[in-house]
Amino acid sequence: MSEKLCVFPGSFDPVTIGHLDLIERASRLYDEVVVAVLHNPAKQGRFTVEKRMELLAKACAHVPNVSFDHFEGLLVDYMNARNARVVLRGLRTARDFETECQMAQFNLQMAPGVETLFLAAKPEHTHISSSAVREIGMFGGDVSPYVPASIAQEVARLLKPQPKR
Ligand code: ADP
């Protein structure tokens, strides 16, 4: 079991500046941060898992100790497979607290050695979510305040509706 590794699981559809802030902060606490994109076959994302990982890698190019992976199924199974025991999650609001706490409790029950650690979102990031970015971009709004600068143009282009011919 490695205590020096933390796994940051999520959809990252797409990565936002809120996610990136958590990754940067975790990278100063742990030797290695694994960002693990959840592939949920029942819920098709806006971006493919491959594209989400590509965007994450571009956004995190300045963070030396981060790597990217994807998984399907239960997080606890992934944690066991990676021999990891720290799950990192972010808390924005009281609503996050409720759902995140519940999820952490299930994981604790299913895998008693796996602990979830929470980092509070920066106050200026609490309203930012991937779903808001998708919605703003879909209607041609400016997504650049919410996604890392290195991927802002690409995200805007990919979300922009194609003109009807
Ligand atoms: P999921 O679908 O698993 O919630 P997300 O990609 O939406 O995946 O979020 C992954 C993690 O990042 C969650 O713990 C979430 O609370 C956290 N997070 C999302 N947006 C922000 C933000 N703006 N600031 C800090 N943490 C965030």
Coordinates of C-alpha atoms and ligand atoms in Angstrom, one line a residue, residues 8-14 16-19 21-22 25 38 43 88-92 96 100 103 118-122 125-131, ligand 1:
F8 CA -8.3 11.8 -7.8
P9 CA -11.3 10.2 -9.5
G10 CA -14.0 12.0 -11.4
S11 CA -15.7 12.6 -14.7
F12 CA -13.5 15.6 -15.8
D13 CA -15.9 16.2 -18.6
P14 CA -14.0 18.6 -19.2
T16 CA -12.0 23.0 -15.0
I17 CA -9.8 25.4 -13.1
G18 CA -11.4 24.1 -10.0
H19 CA -10.1 20.5 -10.7
D21 CA -6.3 23.8 -8.4
L22 CA -7.0 20.6 -6.5
R25 CA -2.5 21.3 -4.3
L38 CA -14.4 7.3 -14.6
K43 CA -23.8 7.7 -18.9
L88 CA -9.0 12.7 -3.1
R89 CA -12.2 14.6 -3.6
G90 CA -13.2 18.3 -3.6
L91 CA -15.9 20.1 -1.7
R92 CA -17.5 23.1 -3.1
D96 CA -21.1 18.3 -2.4
E100 CA -19.3 13.1 -1.1
M103 CA -19.9 8.1 -1.2
F118 CA -11.3 16.3 1.0
L119 CA -9.8 19.5 -0.1
A120 CA -12.0 22.6 0.1
A121 CA -12.5 24.4 -3.2
K122 CA -11.1 27.9 -3.4
H125 CA -14.2 28.3 -7.7
T126 CA -17.2 27.1 -5.8
H127 CA -19.7 27.8 -8.6
I128 CA -17.6 26.2 -11.3
S129 CA -18.5 22.8 -12.7
S130 CA -17.9 20.8 -15.9
S131 CA -21.7 20.8 -16.6
Ligands
ADP1 P1 -17.9 13.5 -10.5 O1 -18.8 13.2 -11.6 O2 -17.2 12.2 -10.0 O3 -18.4 14.3 -9.4 P2 -16.4 15.7 -11.4 O4 -15.4 15.8 -12.5 O5 -17.6 16.6 -11.5 O6 -16.7 14.2 -11.2 O7 -15.6 16.1 -10.0 C1 -14.5 15.4 -9.6 C2 -14.2 16.0 -8.2 O8 -13.7 17.3 -8.3 C3 -15.3 16.0 -7.2 O9 -14.8 15.7 -5.9 C4 -15.8 17.4 -7.2 O10 -16.3 17.8 -5.9 C5 -14.5 18.2 -7.4 N1 -14.7 19.4 -8.1 C6 -15.5 19.7 -9.2 N2 -15.5 21.0 -9.5 C7 -14.7 21.6 -8.6 C8 -14.3 23.0 -8.3 N3 -14.8 23.9 -9.0 N4 -13.5 23.2 -7.3 C9 -13.0 22.2 -6.5 N5 -13.4 20.9 -6.7 C10 -14.2 20.6 -7.7

